[in-house]
mmCIF file of C-alpha atoms in Angstrom:
data_model
loop_
_atom_site.group_PDB
_atom_site.id
_atom_site.type_symbol
_atom_site.label_atom_id
_atom_site.label_comp_id
_atom_site.label_asym_id
_atom_site.label_seq_id
_atom_site.Cartn_x
_atom_site.Cartn_y
_atom_site.Cartn_z
ATOM 1 C CA GLU A 10 -119.151 -37.619 -55.797
ATOM 2 C CA ALA A 11 -119.876 -38.969 -59.264
ATOM 3 C CA GLY A 12 -116.982 -40.611 -61.044
ATOM 4 C CA VAL A 13 -115.816 -40.374 -64.642
ATOM 5 C CA ALA A 14 -118.596 -41.469 -66.974
ATOM 6 C CA GLN A 15 -117.954 -43.101 -70.323
ATOM 7 C CA SER A 16 -120.183 -44.461 -73.064
ATOM 8 C CA PRO A 17 -120.731 -46.739 -74.764
ATOM 9 C CA ARG A 18 -119.224 -49.522 -72.658
ATOM 10 C CA TYR A 19 -118.947 -51.864 -75.624
ATOM 11 C CA LYS A 20 -118.877 -51.339 -79.363
ATOM 12 C CA ILE A 21 -118.374 -53.755 -82.223
ATOM 13 C CA ILE A 22 -117.796 -52.391 -85.711
ATOM 14 C CA GLU A 23 -116.319 -53.526 -88.971
ATOM 15 C CA LYS A 24 -113.077 -52.123 -90.282
ATOM 16 C CA ARG A 25 -113.355 -48.862 -92.145
ATOM 17 C CA GLN A 26 -116.447 -47.885 -90.139
ATOM 18 C CA SER A 27 -116.441 -44.994 -87.698
ATOM 19 C CA VAL A 28 -117.047 -44.873 -83.971
ATOM 20 C CA ALA A 29 -117.277 -42.191 -81.295
ATOM 21 C CA PHE A 30 -116.734 -42.399 -77.561
ATOM 22 C CA TRP A 31 -117.958 -39.949 -74.986
ATOM 23 C CA CYS A 32 -116.502 -38.983 -71.619
ATOM 24 C CA ASN A 33 -117.806 -36.829 -68.796
ATOM 25 C CA PRO A 34 -115.073 -36.123 -66.221
ATOM 26 C CA ILE A 35 -115.445 -35.507 -62.525
ATOM 27 C CA SER A 36 -116.932 -32.080 -61.919
ATOM 28 C CA GLY A 37 -114.251 -29.451 -61.496
ATOM 29 C CA HIS A 38 -111.457 -31.512 -63.031
ATOM 30 C CA ALA A 39 -109.590 -29.332 -65.499
ATOM 31 C CA THR A 40 -107.460 -32.053 -67.072
ATOM 32 C CA LEU A 41 -108.878 -34.847 -69.191
ATOM 33 C CA TYR A 42 -106.986 -37.739 -70.747
ATOM 34 C CA TRP A 43 -107.797 -40.373 -73.333
ATOM 35 C CA TYR A 44 -105.798 -43.579 -73.086
ATOM 36 C CA GLN A 45 -105.774 -46.616 -75.365
ATOM 37 C CA GLN A 46 -105.240 -49.943 -73.604
ATOM 38 C CA ILE A 47 -104.601 -52.909 -75.854
ATOM 39 C CA LEU A 48 -105.091 -56.301 -74.203
ATOM 40 C CA GLY A 49 -102.082 -57.214 -72.078
ATOM 41 C CA GLN A 50 -100.476 -53.775 -72.278
ATOM 42 C CA GLY A 51 -100.352 -50.641 -70.193
ATOM 43 C CA PRO A 52 -102.513 -47.619 -71.007
ATOM 44 C CA LYS A 53 -101.040 -45.479 -73.771
ATOM 45 C CA LEU A 54 -101.775 -41.756 -73.733
ATOM 46 C CA LEU A 55 -103.574 -40.582 -76.872
ATOM 47 C CA ILE A 56 -104.435 -37.017 -75.958
ATOM 48 C CA GLN A 57 -104.473 -34.741 -72.923
ATOM 49 C CA PHE A 58 -106.647 -31.659 -72.515
ATOM 50 C CA GLN A 59 -106.262 -28.832 -70.036
ATOM 51 C CA ASN A 60 -109.721 -27.244 -69.956
ATOM 52 C CA ASN A 61 -110.563 -27.101 -73.680
ATOM 53 C CA GLY A 62 -106.991 -26.823 -74.918
ATOM 54 C CA VAL A 63 -104.762 -29.684 -76.071
ATOM 55 C CA VAL A 64 -101.659 -30.235 -73.922
ATOM 56 C CA ASP A 65 -100.299 -33.318 -75.662
ATOM 57 C CA ASP A 66 -101.520 -35.219 -78.701
ATOM 58 C CA SER A 67 -98.155 -36.509 -79.888
ATOM 59 C CA GLN A 68 -99.284 -40.165 -79.860
ATOM 60 C CA LEU A 69 -102.682 -39.612 -81.448
ATOM 61 C CA PRO A 70 -102.870 -41.103 -84.974
ATOM 62 C CA LYS A 71 -104.261 -37.946 -86.450
ATOM 63 C CA ASP A 72 -105.037 -39.457 -89.836
ATOM 64 C CA ARG A 73 -107.872 -41.442 -88.246
ATOM 65 C CA PHE A 74 -108.329 -40.305 -84.660
ATOM 66 C CA SER A 75 -109.750 -36.991 -83.495
ATOM 67 C CA ALA A 76 -110.820 -35.656 -80.133
ATOM 68 C CA GLU A 77 -112.416 -32.546 -78.822
ATOM 69 C CA ARG A 78 -113.395 -31.088 -75.508
ATOM 70 C CA LEU A 79 -115.830 -28.313 -76.142
ATOM 71 C CA LYS A 80 -116.524 -25.963 -73.238
ATOM 72 C CA GLY A 81 -113.828 -27.673 -71.202
ATOM 73 C CA VAL A 82 -116.094 -30.375 -69.786
ATOM 74 C CA ASP A 83 -117.263 -33.373 -71.849
ATOM 75 C CA SER A 84 -115.032 -34.906 -74.463
ATOM 76 C CA THR A 85 -115.500 -37.112 -77.495
ATOM 77 C CA LEU A 86 -112.951 -39.359 -79.182
ATOM 78 C CA LYS A 87 -113.640 -40.394 -82.761
ATOM 79 C CA ILE A 88 -112.040 -43.014 -84.961
ATOM 80 C CA GLN A 89 -112.643 -42.876 -88.708
ATOM 81 C CA PRO A 90 -111.971 -45.179 -90.462
ATOM 82 C CA ALA A 91 -111.297 -47.908 -87.908
ATOM 83 C CA LYS A 92 -108.613 -50.551 -88.402
ATOM 84 C CA LEU A 93 -108.315 -53.999 -86.855
ATOM 85 C CA GLU A 94 -105.450 -52.805 -84.655
ATOM 86 C CA ASP A 95 -107.722 -50.204 -83.044
ATOM 87 C CA SER A 96 -109.388 -52.978 -81.054
ATOM 88 C CA ALA A 97 -108.740 -51.933 -77.468
ATOM 89 C CA VAL A 98 -110.277 -50.409 -74.375
ATOM 90 C CA TYR A 99 -110.432 -46.622 -74.527
ATOM 91 C CA LEU A 100 -110.041 -45.183 -71.078
ATOM 92 C CA CYS A 101 -110.934 -41.653 -70.147
ATOM 93 C CA ALA A 102 -109.361 -40.174 -67.035
ATOM 94 C CA SER A 103 -109.485 -36.819 -65.301
ATOM 95 C CA SER A 104 -107.514 -34.964 -62.674
ATOM 96 C CA LEU A 105 -107.856 -31.650 -60.901
ATOM 97 C CA ALA A 106 -105.007 -30.196 -62.929
ATOM 98 C CA SER A 107 -102.035 -31.316 -65.020
ATOM 99 C CA SER A 108 -99.788 -30.929 -62.001
ATOM 100 C CA ALA A 109 -102.188 -32.712 -59.675
ATOM 101 C CA GLY A 110 -101.617 -36.260 -58.561
ATOM 102 C CA GLU A 111 -104.237 -38.928 -58.918
ATOM 103 C CA LEU A 112 -105.853 -39.872 -62.193
ATOM 104 C CA PHE A 113 -109.480 -40.955 -61.903
ATOM 105 C CA PHE A 114 -110.457 -43.405 -64.623
ATOM 106 C CA GLY A 115 -113.778 -44.233 -66.157
ATOM 107 C CA GLU A 116 -114.900 -47.819 -66.729
ATOM 108 C CA GLY A 117 -113.648 -47.660 -70.301
ATOM 109 C CA SER A 118 -115.153 -48.289 -73.722
ATOM 110 C CA ARG A 119 -114.234 -51.630 -75.226
ATOM 111 C CA LEU A 120 -113.924 -51.502 -79.015
ATOM 112 C CA THR A 121 -113.809 -54.571 -81.206
ATOM 113 C CA VAL A 122 -113.035 -54.038 -84.888
ATOM 114 C CA LEU A 123 -113.900 -56.989 -87.130
ATOM 115 C CA GLY B 6 -91.465 -39.389 -74.063
ATOM 116 C CA GLU B 7 -90.607 -41.227 -70.875
ATOM 117 C CA ASN B 8 -89.247 -44.780 -71.195
ATOM 118 C CA VAL B 9 -90.855 -46.857 -68.430
ATOM 119 C CA GLU B 10 -90.106 -50.496 -67.677
ATOM 120 C CA GLN B 11 -91.493 -52.810 -65.032
ATOM 121 C CA HIS B 12 -90.042 -56.019 -63.659
ATOM 122 C CA PRO B 13 -91.106 -58.715 -63.344
ATOM 123 C CA SER B 14 -93.894 -58.919 -65.908
ATOM 124 C CA THR B 15 -95.544 -61.759 -63.991
ATOM 125 C CA LEU B 16 -95.248 -62.719 -60.352
ATOM 126 C CA SER B 17 -96.788 -65.579 -58.383
ATOM 127 C CA VAL B 18 -96.566 -65.719 -54.602
ATOM 128 C CA GLN B 19 -98.089 -67.798 -51.849
ATOM 129 C CA GLU B 20 -100.677 -66.097 -49.702
ATOM 130 C CA GLY B 21 -98.944 -64.356 -46.818
ATOM 131 C CA ASP B 22 -95.661 -63.866 -48.667
ATOM 132 C CA SER B 23 -94.332 -60.515 -49.859
ATOM 133 C CA ALA B 24 -94.271 -59.177 -53.419
ATOM 134 C CA VAL B 25 -91.984 -56.540 -54.884
ATOM 135 C CA ILE B 26 -92.378 -54.873 -58.276
ATOM 136 C CA LYS B 27 -89.747 -52.516 -59.677
ATOM 137 C CA CYS B 28 -90.267 -49.639 -62.085
ATOM 138 C CA THR B 29 -87.442 -47.895 -63.915
ATOM 139 C CA TYR B 30 -87.882 -44.627 -65.778
ATOM 140 C CA SER B 31 -85.735 -42.423 -67.965
ATOM 141 C CA ASP B 32 -86.861 -38.826 -67.370
ATOM 142 C CA SER B 33 -84.736 -37.319 -64.593
ATOM 143 C CA ALA B 34 -87.298 -34.512 -64.284
ATOM 144 C CA SER B 35 -90.026 -36.925 -63.136
ATOM 145 C CA ASN B 36 -91.398 -35.756 -59.808
ATOM 146 C CA TYR B 37 -94.417 -37.910 -59.014
ATOM 147 C CA PHE B 38 -94.475 -41.695 -58.812
ATOM 148 C CA PRO B 39 -97.811 -43.523 -58.492
ATOM 149 C CA TRP B 40 -98.807 -47.163 -58.615
ATOM 150 C CA TYR B 41 -102.150 -48.261 -60.046
ATOM 151 C CA LYS B 42 -103.952 -51.555 -59.564
ATOM 152 C CA GLN B 43 -106.181 -52.935 -62.303
ATOM 153 C CA GLU B 44 -108.346 -55.932 -61.595
ATOM 154 C CA LEU B 45 -109.570 -57.996 -64.522
ATOM 155 C CA GLY B 46 -112.086 -56.016 -66.562
ATOM 156 C CA LYS B 47 -111.948 -53.033 -64.217
ATOM 157 C CA ARG B 48 -110.522 -49.540 -64.368
ATOM 158 C CA PRO B 49 -107.036 -48.727 -63.020
ATOM 159 C CA GLN B 50 -107.142 -47.303 -59.497
ATOM 160 C CA LEU B 51 -104.438 -45.526 -57.547
ATOM 161 C CA ILE B 52 -103.167 -47.529 -54.591
ATOM 162 C CA ILE B 53 -100.165 -45.523 -53.456
ATOM 163 C CA ASP B 54 -97.996 -42.665 -54.651
ATOM 164 C CA ILE B 55 -94.831 -40.834 -53.657
ATOM 165 C CA ARG B 56 -93.336 -37.496 -54.518
ATOM 166 C CA SER B 57 -89.708 -36.807 -55.327
ATOM 167 C CA ASN B 58 -88.865 -35.234 -51.994
ATOM 168 C CA VAL B 59 -89.721 -38.432 -50.094
ATOM 169 C CA GLY B 60 -87.805 -41.733 -50.099
ATOM 170 C CA GLU B 61 -90.460 -44.077 -48.762
ATOM 171 C CA LYS B 62 -94.165 -44.120 -48.032
ATOM 172 C CA LYS B 63 -96.234 -46.813 -46.370
ATOM 173 C CA ASP B 64 -99.961 -47.467 -46.181
ATOM 174 C CA GLN B 65 -100.833 -50.579 -44.189
ATOM 175 C CA ARG B 66 -99.584 -53.566 -46.239
ATOM 176 C CA ILE B 67 -98.426 -51.467 -49.173
ATOM 177 C CA ALA B 68 -95.271 -49.373 -49.444
ATOM 178 C CA VAL B 69 -93.430 -47.519 -52.171
ATOM 179 C CA THR B 70 -89.713 -46.706 -52.170
ATOM 180 C CA LEU B 71 -87.991 -44.248 -54.470
ATOM 181 C CA ASN B 72 -84.389 -44.035 -55.627
ATOM 182 C CA LYS B 73 -84.188 -40.869 -57.723
ATOM 183 C CA THR B 74 -80.462 -41.209 -58.330
ATOM 184 C CA ALA B 75 -80.908 -44.616 -59.924
ATOM 185 C CA LYS B 76 -84.274 -43.621 -61.454
ATOM 186 C CA HIS B 77 -86.376 -46.421 -60.101
ATOM 187 C CA PHE B 78 -89.157 -46.924 -57.598
ATOM 188 C CA SER B 79 -90.675 -50.076 -56.197
ATOM 189 C CA LEU B 80 -93.991 -51.324 -54.911
ATOM 190 C CA HIS B 81 -93.881 -53.576 -51.856
ATOM 191 C CA ILE B 82 -96.876 -55.633 -50.750
ATOM 192 C CA THR B 83 -96.561 -57.574 -47.509
ATOM 193 C CA GLU B 84 -98.802 -60.355 -46.191
ATOM 194 C CA THR B 85 -100.329 -60.829 -49.619
ATOM 195 C CA GLN B 86 -103.961 -61.890 -49.907
ATOM 196 C CA PRO B 87 -105.890 -63.401 -52.838
ATOM 197 C CA GLU B 88 -107.607 -60.049 -53.441
ATOM 198 C CA ASP B 89 -104.196 -58.554 -54.229
ATOM 199 C CA SER B 90 -104.238 -60.571 -57.463
ATOM 200 C CA ALA B 91 -104.334 -57.991 -60.267
ATOM 201 C CA VAL B 92 -102.170 -56.174 -62.773
ATOM 202 C CA TYR B 93 -100.086 -53.360 -61.293
ATOM 203 C CA PHE B 94 -98.868 -50.381 -63.301
ATOM 204 C CA CYS B 95 -96.367 -47.710 -62.431
ATOM 205 C CA ALA B 96 -96.967 -44.326 -64.056
ATOM 206 C CA PRO B 97 -94.188 -41.826 -63.353
ATOM 207 C CA ARG B 98 -95.018 -38.266 -64.277
ATOM 208 C CA GLY B 99 -92.580 -36.451 -66.519
ATOM 209 C CA GLY B 100 -93.647 -32.889 -67.148
ATOM 210 C CA ASN B 101 -97.435 -32.960 -67.099
ATOM 211 C CA GLN B 102 -97.826 -36.381 -68.715
ATOM 212 C CA PHE B 103 -98.183 -39.802 -67.116
ATOM 213 C CA TYR B 104 -96.417 -42.670 -68.881
ATOM 214 C CA PHE B 105 -97.653 -46.088 -67.847
ATOM 215 C CA GLY B 106 -95.387 -49.090 -67.526
ATOM 216 C CA THR B 107 -96.057 -52.389 -69.231
ATOM 217 C CA GLY B 108 -97.675 -53.870 -66.155
ATOM 218 C CA THR B 109 -96.972 -56.701 -63.701
ATOM 219 C CA SER B 110 -99.499 -59.472 -63.324
ATOM 220 C CA LEU B 111 -99.528 -60.597 -59.684
ATOM 221 C CA THR B 112 -101.159 -63.873 -58.698
ATOM 222 C CA VAL B 113 -101.547 -64.708 -55.022
ATOM 223 C CA ILE B 114 -102.014 -68.432 -54.512
ATOM 224 C CA PRO B 115 -104.257 -69.322 -51.551
#
């Protein structure tokens, strides 16, 4: 079974530039999560999708971050314009359903904002 | 959202000793209590979980205990090995969201 795929693995940009991350969850997983993990901290939930609908985006900085999950499969997370404090690893995870147990994480996309 | 705390934040043990990490949470409606292990530069991976109708669960050298009344659950690792060195996160589920703790960095000294 293929795992959660993310790209790019690494991205370096200057502040005020834009960046987009892509995630392909495990086939059949209805729930998709984007987490931000700053060095030395635990993952922080940015947004949670159930199929193509948003379940929770209360911690997403909506003035600069956006995410979509068209057709309930792949998802993209965009940051525009980026700030220095956005430097982090962006982890995508999926699960069978919101009420299901295990989260399956991708390898993450490491963003460095200069 | 859920307020999740882990203690200790760092832990060093000699190989073969036991390690215990405690997670406290605030949402009394939480019903699922997993522990994730994250090795340096890798993704978090589930190592053990417990549901609210069970007090303890064991899987070889790893166990999790739950005290719902006191709103905490703990990870127990016995006979620690160098490959247990990693950061461990608890992530209790409140509603349909998972809130990760701040992490515990475990170092097992050979």
